[in-house]
mmCIF file of C-alpha atoms in Angstrom:
data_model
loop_
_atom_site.group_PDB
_atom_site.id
_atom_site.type_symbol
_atom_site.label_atom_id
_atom_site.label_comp_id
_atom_site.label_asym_id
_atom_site.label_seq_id
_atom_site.Cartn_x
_atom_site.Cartn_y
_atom_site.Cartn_z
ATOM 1 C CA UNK L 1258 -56.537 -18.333 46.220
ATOM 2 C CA UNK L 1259 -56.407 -15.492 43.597
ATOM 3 C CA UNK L 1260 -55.968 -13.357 46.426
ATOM 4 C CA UNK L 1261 -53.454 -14.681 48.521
ATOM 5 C CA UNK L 1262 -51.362 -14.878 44.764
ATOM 6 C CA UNK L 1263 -52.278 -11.197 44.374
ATOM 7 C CA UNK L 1264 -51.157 -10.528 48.198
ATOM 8 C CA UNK L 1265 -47.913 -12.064 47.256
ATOM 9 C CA UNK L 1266 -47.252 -10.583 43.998
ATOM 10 C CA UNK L 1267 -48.116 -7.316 46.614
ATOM 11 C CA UNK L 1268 -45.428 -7.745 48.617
ATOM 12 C CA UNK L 1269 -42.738 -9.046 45.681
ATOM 13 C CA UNK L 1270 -40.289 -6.334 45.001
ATOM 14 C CA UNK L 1271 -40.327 -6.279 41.008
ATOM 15 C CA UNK L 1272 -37.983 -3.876 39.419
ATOM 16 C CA UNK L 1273 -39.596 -0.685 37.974
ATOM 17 C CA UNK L 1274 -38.112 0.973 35.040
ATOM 18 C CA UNK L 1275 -40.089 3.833 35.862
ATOM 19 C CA UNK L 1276 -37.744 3.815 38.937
ATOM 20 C CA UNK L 1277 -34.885 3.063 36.704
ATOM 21 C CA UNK L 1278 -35.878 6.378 34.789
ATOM 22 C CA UNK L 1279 -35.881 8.367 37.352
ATOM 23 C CA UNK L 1280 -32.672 6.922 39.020
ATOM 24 C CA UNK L 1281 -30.946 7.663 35.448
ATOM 25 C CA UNK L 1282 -32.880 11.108 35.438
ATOM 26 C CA UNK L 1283 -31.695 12.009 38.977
ATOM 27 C CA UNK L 1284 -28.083 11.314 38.291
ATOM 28 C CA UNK L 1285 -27.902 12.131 34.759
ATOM 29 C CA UNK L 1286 -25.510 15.102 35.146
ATOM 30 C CA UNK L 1287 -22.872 12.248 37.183
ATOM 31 C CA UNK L 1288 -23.218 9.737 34.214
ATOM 32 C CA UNK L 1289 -22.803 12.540 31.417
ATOM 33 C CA UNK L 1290 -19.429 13.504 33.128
ATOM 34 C CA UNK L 1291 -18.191 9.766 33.710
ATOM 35 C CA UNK L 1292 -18.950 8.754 30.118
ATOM 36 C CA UNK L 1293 -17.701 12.206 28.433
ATOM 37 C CA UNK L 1294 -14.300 11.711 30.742
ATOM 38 C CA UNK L 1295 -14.108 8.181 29.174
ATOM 39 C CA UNK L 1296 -15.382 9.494 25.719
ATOM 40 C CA UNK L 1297 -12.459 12.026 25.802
ATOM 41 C CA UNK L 1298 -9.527 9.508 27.275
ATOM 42 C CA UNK L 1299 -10.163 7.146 24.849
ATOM 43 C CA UNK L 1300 -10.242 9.982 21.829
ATOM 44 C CA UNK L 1301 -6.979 11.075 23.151
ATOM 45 C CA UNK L 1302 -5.414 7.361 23.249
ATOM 46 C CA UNK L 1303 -6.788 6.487 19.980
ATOM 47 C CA UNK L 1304 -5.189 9.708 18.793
ATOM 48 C CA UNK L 1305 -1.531 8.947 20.592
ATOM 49 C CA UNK L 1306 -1.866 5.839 18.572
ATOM 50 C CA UNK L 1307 0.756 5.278 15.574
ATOM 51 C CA UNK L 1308 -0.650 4.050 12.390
ATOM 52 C CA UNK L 1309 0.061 0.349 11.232
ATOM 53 C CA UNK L 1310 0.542 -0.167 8.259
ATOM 54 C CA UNK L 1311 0.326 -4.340 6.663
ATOM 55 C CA UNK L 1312 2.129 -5.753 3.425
ATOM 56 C CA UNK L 1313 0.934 -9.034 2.239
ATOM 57 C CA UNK L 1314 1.956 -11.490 0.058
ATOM 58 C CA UNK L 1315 0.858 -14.593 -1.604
ATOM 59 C CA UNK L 1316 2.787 -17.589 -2.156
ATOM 60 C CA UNK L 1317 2.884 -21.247 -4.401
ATOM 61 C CA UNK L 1318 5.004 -23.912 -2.697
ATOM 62 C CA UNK L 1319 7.334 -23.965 -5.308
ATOM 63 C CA UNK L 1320 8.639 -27.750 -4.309
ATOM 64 C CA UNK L 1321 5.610 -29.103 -5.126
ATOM 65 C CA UNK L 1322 6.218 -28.518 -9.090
ATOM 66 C CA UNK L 1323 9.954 -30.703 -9.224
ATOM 67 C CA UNK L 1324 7.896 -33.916 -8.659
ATOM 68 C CA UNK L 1325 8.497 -35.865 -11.952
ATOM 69 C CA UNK L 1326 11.425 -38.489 -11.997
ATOM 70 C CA UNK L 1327 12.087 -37.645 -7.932
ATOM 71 C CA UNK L 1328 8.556 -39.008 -7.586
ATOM 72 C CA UNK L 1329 8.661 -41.852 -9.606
ATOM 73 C CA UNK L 1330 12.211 -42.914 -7.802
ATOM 74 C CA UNK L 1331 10.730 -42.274 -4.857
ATOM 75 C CA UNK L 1332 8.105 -45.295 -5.539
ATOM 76 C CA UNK L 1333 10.464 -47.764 -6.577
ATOM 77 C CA UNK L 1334 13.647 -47.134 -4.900
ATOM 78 C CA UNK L 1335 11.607 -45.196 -1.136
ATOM 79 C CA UNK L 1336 12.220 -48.334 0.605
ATOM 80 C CA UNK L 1337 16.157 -48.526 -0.251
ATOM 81 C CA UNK L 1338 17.092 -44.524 0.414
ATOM 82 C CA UNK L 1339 15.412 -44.501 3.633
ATOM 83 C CA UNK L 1340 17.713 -47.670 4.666
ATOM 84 C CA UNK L 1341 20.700 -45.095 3.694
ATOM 85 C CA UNK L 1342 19.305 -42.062 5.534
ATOM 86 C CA UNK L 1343 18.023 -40.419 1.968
ATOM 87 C CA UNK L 1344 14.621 -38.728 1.350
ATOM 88 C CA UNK L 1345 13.053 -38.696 -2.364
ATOM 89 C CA UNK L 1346 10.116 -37.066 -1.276
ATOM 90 C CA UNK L 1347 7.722 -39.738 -1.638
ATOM 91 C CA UNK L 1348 7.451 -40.340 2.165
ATOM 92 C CA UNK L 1349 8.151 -36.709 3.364
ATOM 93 C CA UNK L 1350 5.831 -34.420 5.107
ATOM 94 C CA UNK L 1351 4.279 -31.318 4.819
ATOM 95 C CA UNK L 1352 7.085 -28.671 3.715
ATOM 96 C CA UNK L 1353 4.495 -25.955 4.033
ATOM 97 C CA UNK L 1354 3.389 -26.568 7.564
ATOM 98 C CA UNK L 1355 7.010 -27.921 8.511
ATOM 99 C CA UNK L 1356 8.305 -24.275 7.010
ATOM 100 C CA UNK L 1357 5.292 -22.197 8.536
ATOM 101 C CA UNK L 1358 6.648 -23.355 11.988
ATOM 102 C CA UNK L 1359 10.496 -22.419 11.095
ATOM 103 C CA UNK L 1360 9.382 -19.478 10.073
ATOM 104 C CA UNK L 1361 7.682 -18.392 13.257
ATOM 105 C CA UNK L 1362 9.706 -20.138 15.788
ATOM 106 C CA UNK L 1363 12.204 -18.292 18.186
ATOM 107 C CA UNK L 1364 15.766 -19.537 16.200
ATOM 108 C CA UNK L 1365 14.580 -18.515 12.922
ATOM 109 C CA UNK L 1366 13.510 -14.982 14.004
ATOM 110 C CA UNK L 1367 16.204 -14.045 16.233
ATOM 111 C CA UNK L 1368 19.273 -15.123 13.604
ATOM 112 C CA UNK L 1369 16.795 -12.673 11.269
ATOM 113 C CA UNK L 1370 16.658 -10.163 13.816
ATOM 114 C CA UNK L 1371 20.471 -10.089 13.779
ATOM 115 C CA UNK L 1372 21.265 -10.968 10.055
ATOM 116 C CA UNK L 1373 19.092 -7.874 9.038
ATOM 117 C CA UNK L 1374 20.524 -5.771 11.981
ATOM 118 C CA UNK L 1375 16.420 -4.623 12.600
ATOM 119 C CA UNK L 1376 16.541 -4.618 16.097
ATOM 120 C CA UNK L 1377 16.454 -0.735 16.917
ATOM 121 C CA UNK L 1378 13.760 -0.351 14.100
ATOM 122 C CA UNK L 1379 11.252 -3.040 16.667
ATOM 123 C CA UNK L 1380 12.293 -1.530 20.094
ATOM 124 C CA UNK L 1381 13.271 1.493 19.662
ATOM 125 C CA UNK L 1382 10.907 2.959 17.402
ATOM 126 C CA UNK L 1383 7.585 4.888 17.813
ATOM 127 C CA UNK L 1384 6.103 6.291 14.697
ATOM 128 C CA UNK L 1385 6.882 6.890 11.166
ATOM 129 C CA UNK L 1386 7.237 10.571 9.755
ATOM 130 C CA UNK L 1387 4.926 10.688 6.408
ATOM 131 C CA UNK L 1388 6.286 14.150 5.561
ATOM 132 C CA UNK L 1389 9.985 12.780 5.412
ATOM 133 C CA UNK L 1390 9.278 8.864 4.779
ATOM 134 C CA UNK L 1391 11.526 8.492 8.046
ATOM 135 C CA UNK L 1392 11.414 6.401 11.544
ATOM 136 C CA UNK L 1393 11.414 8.524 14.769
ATOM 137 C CA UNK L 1394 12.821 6.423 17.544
ATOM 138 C CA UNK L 1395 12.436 6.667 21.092
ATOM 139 C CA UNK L 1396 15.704 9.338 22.753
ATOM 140 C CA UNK L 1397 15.373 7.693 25.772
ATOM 141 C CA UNK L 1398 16.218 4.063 24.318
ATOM 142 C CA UNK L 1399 18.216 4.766 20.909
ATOM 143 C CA UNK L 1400 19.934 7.546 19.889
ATOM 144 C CA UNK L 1401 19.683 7.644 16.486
ATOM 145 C CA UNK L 1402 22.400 9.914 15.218
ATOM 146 C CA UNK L 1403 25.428 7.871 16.958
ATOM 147 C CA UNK L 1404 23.329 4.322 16.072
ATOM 148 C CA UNK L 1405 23.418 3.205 19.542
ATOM 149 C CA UNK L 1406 21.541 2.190 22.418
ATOM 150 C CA UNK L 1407 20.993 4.603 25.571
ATOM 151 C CA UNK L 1408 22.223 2.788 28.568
ATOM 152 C CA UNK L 1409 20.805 4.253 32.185
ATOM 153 C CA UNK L 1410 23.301 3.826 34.254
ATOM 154 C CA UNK L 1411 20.740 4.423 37.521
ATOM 155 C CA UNK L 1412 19.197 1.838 36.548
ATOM 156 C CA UNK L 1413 20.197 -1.761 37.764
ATOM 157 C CA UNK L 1414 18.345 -3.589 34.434
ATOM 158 C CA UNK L 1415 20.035 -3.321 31.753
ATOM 159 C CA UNK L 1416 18.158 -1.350 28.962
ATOM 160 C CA UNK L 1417 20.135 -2.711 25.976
ATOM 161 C CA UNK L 1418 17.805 -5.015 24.534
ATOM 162 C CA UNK L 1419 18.934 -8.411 22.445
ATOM 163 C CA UNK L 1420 17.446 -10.254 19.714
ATOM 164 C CA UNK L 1421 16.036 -12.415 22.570
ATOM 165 C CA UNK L 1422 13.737 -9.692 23.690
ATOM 166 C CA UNK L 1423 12.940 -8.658 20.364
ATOM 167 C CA UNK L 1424 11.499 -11.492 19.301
ATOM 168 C CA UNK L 1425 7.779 -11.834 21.054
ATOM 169 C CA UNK L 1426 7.468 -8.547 19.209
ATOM 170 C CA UNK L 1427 8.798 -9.416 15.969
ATOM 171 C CA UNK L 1428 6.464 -12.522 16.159
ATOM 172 C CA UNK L 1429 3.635 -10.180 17.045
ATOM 173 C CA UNK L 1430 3.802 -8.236 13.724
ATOM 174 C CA UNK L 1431 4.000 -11.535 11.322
ATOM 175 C CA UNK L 1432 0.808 -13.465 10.561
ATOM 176 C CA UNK L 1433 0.882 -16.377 8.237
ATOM 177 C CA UNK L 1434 -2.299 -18.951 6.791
ATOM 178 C CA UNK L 1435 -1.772 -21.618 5.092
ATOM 179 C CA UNK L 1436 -4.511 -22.463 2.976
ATOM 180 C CA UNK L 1437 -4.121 -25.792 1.800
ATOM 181 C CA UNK L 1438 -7.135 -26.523 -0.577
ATOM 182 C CA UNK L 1439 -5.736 -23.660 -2.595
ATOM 183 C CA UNK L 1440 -2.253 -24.866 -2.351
ATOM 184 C CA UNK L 1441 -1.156 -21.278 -1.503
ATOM 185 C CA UNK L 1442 0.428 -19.033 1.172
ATOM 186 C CA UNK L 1443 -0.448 -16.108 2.869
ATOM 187 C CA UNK L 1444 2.597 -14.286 4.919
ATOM 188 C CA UNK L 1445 1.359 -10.720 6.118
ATOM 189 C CA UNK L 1446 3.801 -8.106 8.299
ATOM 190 C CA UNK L 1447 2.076 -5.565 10.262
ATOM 191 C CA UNK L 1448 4.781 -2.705 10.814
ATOM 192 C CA UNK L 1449 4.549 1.255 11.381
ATOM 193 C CA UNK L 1450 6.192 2.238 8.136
ATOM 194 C CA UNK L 1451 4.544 0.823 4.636
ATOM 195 C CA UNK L 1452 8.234 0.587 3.219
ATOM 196 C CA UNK L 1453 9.643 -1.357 6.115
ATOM 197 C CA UNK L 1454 6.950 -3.733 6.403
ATOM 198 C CA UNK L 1455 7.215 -4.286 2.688
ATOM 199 C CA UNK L 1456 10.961 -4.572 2.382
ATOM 200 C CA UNK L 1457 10.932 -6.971 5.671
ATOM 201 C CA UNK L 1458 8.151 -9.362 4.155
ATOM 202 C CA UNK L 1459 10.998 -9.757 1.387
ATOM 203 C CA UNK L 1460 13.675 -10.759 3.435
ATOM 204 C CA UNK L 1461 11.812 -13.416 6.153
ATOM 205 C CA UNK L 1462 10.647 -15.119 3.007
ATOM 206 C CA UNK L 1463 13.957 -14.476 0.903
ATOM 207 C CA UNK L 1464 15.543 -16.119 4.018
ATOM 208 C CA UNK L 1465 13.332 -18.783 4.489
ATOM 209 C CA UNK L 1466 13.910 -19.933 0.742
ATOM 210 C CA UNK L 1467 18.040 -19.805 1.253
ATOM 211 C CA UNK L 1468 17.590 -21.954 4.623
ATOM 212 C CA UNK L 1469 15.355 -24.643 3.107
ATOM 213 C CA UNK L 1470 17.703 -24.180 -0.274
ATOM 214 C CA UNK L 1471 21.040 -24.906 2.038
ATOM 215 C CA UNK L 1472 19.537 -27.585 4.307
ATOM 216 C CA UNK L 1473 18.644 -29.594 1.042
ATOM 217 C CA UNK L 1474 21.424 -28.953 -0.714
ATOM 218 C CA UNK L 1475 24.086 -30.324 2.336
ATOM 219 C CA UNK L 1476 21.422 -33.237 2.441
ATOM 220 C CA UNK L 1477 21.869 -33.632 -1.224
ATOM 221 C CA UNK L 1478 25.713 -34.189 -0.613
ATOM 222 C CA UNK L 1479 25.635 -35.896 1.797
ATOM 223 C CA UNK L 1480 23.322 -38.444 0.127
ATOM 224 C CA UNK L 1481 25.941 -38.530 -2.910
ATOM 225 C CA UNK L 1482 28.874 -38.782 -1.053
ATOM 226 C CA UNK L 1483 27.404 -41.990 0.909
ATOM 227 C CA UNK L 1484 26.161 -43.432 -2.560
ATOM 228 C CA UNK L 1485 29.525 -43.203 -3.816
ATOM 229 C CA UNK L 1486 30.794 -44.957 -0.867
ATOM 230 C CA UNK L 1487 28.295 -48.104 -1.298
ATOM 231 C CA UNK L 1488 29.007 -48.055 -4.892
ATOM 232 C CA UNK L 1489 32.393 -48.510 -4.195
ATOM 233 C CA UNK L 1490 31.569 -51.499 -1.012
ATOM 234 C CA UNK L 1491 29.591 -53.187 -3.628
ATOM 235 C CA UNK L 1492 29.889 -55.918 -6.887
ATOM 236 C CA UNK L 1493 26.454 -56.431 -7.631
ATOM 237 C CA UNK L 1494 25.683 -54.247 -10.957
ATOM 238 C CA UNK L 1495 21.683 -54.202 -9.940
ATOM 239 C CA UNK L 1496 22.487 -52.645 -6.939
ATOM 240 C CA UNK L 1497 25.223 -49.504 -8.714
ATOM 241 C CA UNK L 1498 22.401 -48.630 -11.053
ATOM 242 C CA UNK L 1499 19.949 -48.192 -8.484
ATOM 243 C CA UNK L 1500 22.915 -46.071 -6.756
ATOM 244 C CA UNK L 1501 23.987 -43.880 -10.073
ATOM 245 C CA UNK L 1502 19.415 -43.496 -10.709
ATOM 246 C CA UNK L 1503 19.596 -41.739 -7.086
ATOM 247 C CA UNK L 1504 23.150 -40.448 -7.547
ATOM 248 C CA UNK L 1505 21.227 -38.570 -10.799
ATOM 249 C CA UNK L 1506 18.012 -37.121 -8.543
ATOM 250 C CA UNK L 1507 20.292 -35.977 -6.085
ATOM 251 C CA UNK L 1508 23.042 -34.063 -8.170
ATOM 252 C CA UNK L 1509 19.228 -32.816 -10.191
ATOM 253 C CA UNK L 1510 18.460 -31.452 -6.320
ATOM 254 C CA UNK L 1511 22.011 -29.686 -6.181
ATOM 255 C CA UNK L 1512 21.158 -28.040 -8.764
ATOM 256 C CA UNK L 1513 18.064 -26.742 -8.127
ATOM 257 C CA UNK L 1514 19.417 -25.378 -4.949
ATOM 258 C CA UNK L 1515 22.081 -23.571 -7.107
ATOM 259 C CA UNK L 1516 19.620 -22.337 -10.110
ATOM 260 C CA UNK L 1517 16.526 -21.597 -8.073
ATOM 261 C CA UNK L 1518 16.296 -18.483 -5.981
ATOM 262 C CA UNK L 1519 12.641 -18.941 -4.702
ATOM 263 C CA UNK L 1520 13.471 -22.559 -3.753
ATOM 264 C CA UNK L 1521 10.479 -23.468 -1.424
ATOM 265 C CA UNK L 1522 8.051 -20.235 -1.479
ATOM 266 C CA UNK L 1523 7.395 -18.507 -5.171
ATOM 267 C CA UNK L 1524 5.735 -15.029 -5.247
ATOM 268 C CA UNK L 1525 2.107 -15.287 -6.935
ATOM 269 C CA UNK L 1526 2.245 -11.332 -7.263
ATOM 270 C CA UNK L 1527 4.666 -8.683 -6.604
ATOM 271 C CA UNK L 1528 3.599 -7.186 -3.079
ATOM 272 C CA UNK L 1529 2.401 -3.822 -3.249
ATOM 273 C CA UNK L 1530 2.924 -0.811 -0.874
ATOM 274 C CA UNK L 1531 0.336 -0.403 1.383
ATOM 275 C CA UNK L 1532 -1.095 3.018 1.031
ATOM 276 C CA UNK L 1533 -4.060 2.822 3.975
ATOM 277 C CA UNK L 1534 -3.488 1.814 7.137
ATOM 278 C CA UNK L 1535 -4.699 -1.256 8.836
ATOM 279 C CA UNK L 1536 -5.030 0.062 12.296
ATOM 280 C CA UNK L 1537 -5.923 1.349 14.694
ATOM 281 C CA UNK L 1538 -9.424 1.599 14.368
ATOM 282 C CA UNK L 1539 -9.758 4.727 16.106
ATOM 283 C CA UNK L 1540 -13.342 5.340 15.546
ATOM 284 C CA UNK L 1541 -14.026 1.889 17.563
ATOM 285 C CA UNK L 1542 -11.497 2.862 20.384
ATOM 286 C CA UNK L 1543 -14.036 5.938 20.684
ATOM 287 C CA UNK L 1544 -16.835 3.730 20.971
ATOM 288 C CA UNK L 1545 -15.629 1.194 23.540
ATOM 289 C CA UNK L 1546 -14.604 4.172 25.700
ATOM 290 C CA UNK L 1547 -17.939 5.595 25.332
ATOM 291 C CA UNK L 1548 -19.236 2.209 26.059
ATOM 292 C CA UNK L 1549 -17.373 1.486 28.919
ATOM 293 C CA UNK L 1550 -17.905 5.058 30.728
ATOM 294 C CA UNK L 1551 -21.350 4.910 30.436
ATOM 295 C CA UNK L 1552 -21.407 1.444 32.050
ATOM 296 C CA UNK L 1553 -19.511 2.542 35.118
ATOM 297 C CA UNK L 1554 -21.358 5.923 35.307
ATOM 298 C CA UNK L 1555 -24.593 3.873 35.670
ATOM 299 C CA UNK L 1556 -23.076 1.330 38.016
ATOM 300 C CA UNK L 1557 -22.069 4.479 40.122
ATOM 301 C CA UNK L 1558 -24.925 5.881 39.897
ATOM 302 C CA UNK L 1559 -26.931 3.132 40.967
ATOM 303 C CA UNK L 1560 -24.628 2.380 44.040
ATOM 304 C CA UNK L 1561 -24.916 5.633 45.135
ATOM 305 C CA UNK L 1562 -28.821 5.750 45.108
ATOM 306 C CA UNK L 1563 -29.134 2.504 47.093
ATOM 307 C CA UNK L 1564 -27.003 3.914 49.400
ATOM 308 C CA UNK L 1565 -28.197 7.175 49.669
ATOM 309 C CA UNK L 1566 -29.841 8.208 52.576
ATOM 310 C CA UNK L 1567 -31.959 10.563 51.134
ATOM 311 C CA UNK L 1568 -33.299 8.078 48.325
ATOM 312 C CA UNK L 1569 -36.912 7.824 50.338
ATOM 313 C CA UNK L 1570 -37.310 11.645 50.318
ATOM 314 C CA UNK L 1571 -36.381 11.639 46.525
ATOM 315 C CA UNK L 1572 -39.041 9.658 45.738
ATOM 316 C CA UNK L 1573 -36.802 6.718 44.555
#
C-alpha cells in the first residue's frame, strides 16, 4: 500500500519552486524591463499629478442652543401648531442630517456653482502656481485673459460646460461627517489651491446658514400671519393667548433669522490655511506601479515558458 501511495505521489505533478527559481532566473532580464517600464510610467504620472490641497472645518449646530421657551411651547401647545401647519421644534427632525443632504445634493450645489461664478476655477483649471499664488487654466477650454470659454467649432459637442456638468465634480471635492455623539460637524473641501479651498469652505457653509436662515424666517411669517387670522375668526380668550404665546416664539424666530449670521452651523475654530498637501501620495503611486509591473512581468514570463518550445532543452 505504501508503495502504490508512493507510485502515485510519483507520478503527481507538484509545483517546484526550484523550477519557479529558475523560471524567474531564466527570464529575469524580461521581468526587470516590464517592472522598471511600469516603475518609470507610474513615477512620471505621479509626477504630472497636481497637488491637492484640503481645508477643514468644524462645526456646533447652532439651533440646538435656542431651545428654552420654543421647547417648552412646543410640549404644551405641539399638538395645536401642527393642526395650523406650524413647527416649534419639539416634533422636528434632524436639522443636521436634513442640512448635510441640502448641502450635498445637486440644487444646492449648482445655484452655488452659479451664485459664486466658480465654474471655470472646477473645469477649467489644472494646477496652482506656488511662485505667483495663481490658477493656470486649461487654453484649450478657458481663456483666461478674455474670461471666457473656448468653443471648438469642429466639434459637434458643445465644449461650454454648465453648472450641470460641474457639479459631480464639485461634489467630488466636498466631504462632510456628521458625528453625532459629539454633537459636531466636520465639512472638508479638497481643492488645488490652499486659498480657494479655504475661501470656498466659507461660502458653501455661509450659504447654507442664509438658506436655512430664509426658509425659517418665511415659515416664521407665514405662521404669524395665519395666527393673526385665527385670532381674528375667534371669541374664545383661551384660545388668543395660546395664539399671541406662539405669535411671541415666532416673531423670537424672526429675529434670530435677522440677528444671527451663523444661523444653523457655528464655526468651533477659525479654519486655517492648509500649508501641506493632502495628495497625491506619490510615493504609493510608485509602489503600485512597481507592484503591478512586476506582476505582469511574471505572468509573462511564465506564459512564455509553458509555451516555449525550447523549455525541455532549458532544463525547465
Amino acid at each position: 500500500m505504501e508503495h502504490e501511495l508512493l507510485g502515485l505521489e510519483d507520478t503527481t505533478e507538484i509545483v517546484s519552486f526550484k523550477k519557479l527559481y529558475r523560471i524567474i532566473w531564466r527570464m529575469k532580464w524580461l521581468i526587470i524591463a516590464i517592472t522598471l517600464v511600469f516603475t518609470l510610467g507610474a513615477s512620471y504620472y505621479a509626477i504630472k499629478q497636481p497637488n491637492i490641497y484640503r481645508a477643514n472645518g468644524i462645526y456646533i449646530p447652532a439651533k440646538n442652543q435656542t431651545g428654552g421657551g420654543l421647547s417648552q411651547l412646543a410640549g404644551q401647545f405641539g399638538g395645536l401648531a401642527s393642526m395650523a401647519g406650524i413647527s416649534l421644534g419639539g416634533d422636528k427632525g434632524d436639522d443636521n442630517e436634513i442640512a448635510i443632504e441640502l448641502l450635498k445634493s445637486r440644487s444646492f450645489l449648482q445655484s452655488f456653482i452659479e451664485k459664486r461664478n466658480i465654474l471655470p476655477q472646477i473645469m477649467a483649471a489644472e494646477k496652482w502656481n506656488e511662485s505667483t499664488n495663481t490658477l493656470v487654466y486649461n487654453p484649450e477650454i478657458y481663456d483666461i485673459k478674455n474670461n471666457k470659454w473656448v468653443v471648438n467649432e469642429s466639434s459637434d459637442k458643445k465644449t461650454k460646460p454648465t453648472a450641470w456638468d460641474a457639479y459631480y465634480k464639485l461634489l467630488g471635492m466636498i466631504n462632510v461627517q456628521y458625528m453625532m455623539k459629539k454633537g459636531m460637524v466636520k465639512i472638508s473641501v479638497s481643492y488645488l489651491s490652499p486659498e480657494v479651498s479655504v475661501q470656498w469652505l466659507n461660502w458653501l457653509v455661509e450659504d447654507l446658514n442664509q438658506y436655512w436662515r430664509q426658509k425659517d424666517k418665511q415659515q416664521a411669517v407665514e405662521s404669524v400671519e395665519y395666527l393673526q387670522k385665527q385670532i381674528r375668526q375667534t371669541n374664545i380668550s383661551e384660545m388668543h393667548s395660546i395664539f399671541y404665546n406662539i405669535i411671541a416664539e415666532q416673531t423670537q424666530q424672526i429675529l434670530l433669522t435677522e440677528v444671527r449670521k451663523e444661523y444653523l452651523f457655528k464655526t468651533l475654530a477659525p479654519i486655517v490655511t492648509p500649508e501641506e498637501k493632502f495628495a497625491p501620495s506619490r510615493a504609493l503611486l510608485c509602489i503600485v506601479g512597481m507592484f503591478i509591473g512586476s506582476l505582469i512581468a511574471l505572468l509573462i514570463s511564465f506564459v512564455y515558458v509553458s509555451f516555449c518550445p525550447e523549455r525541455k532543452a532549458k532544463n525547465i
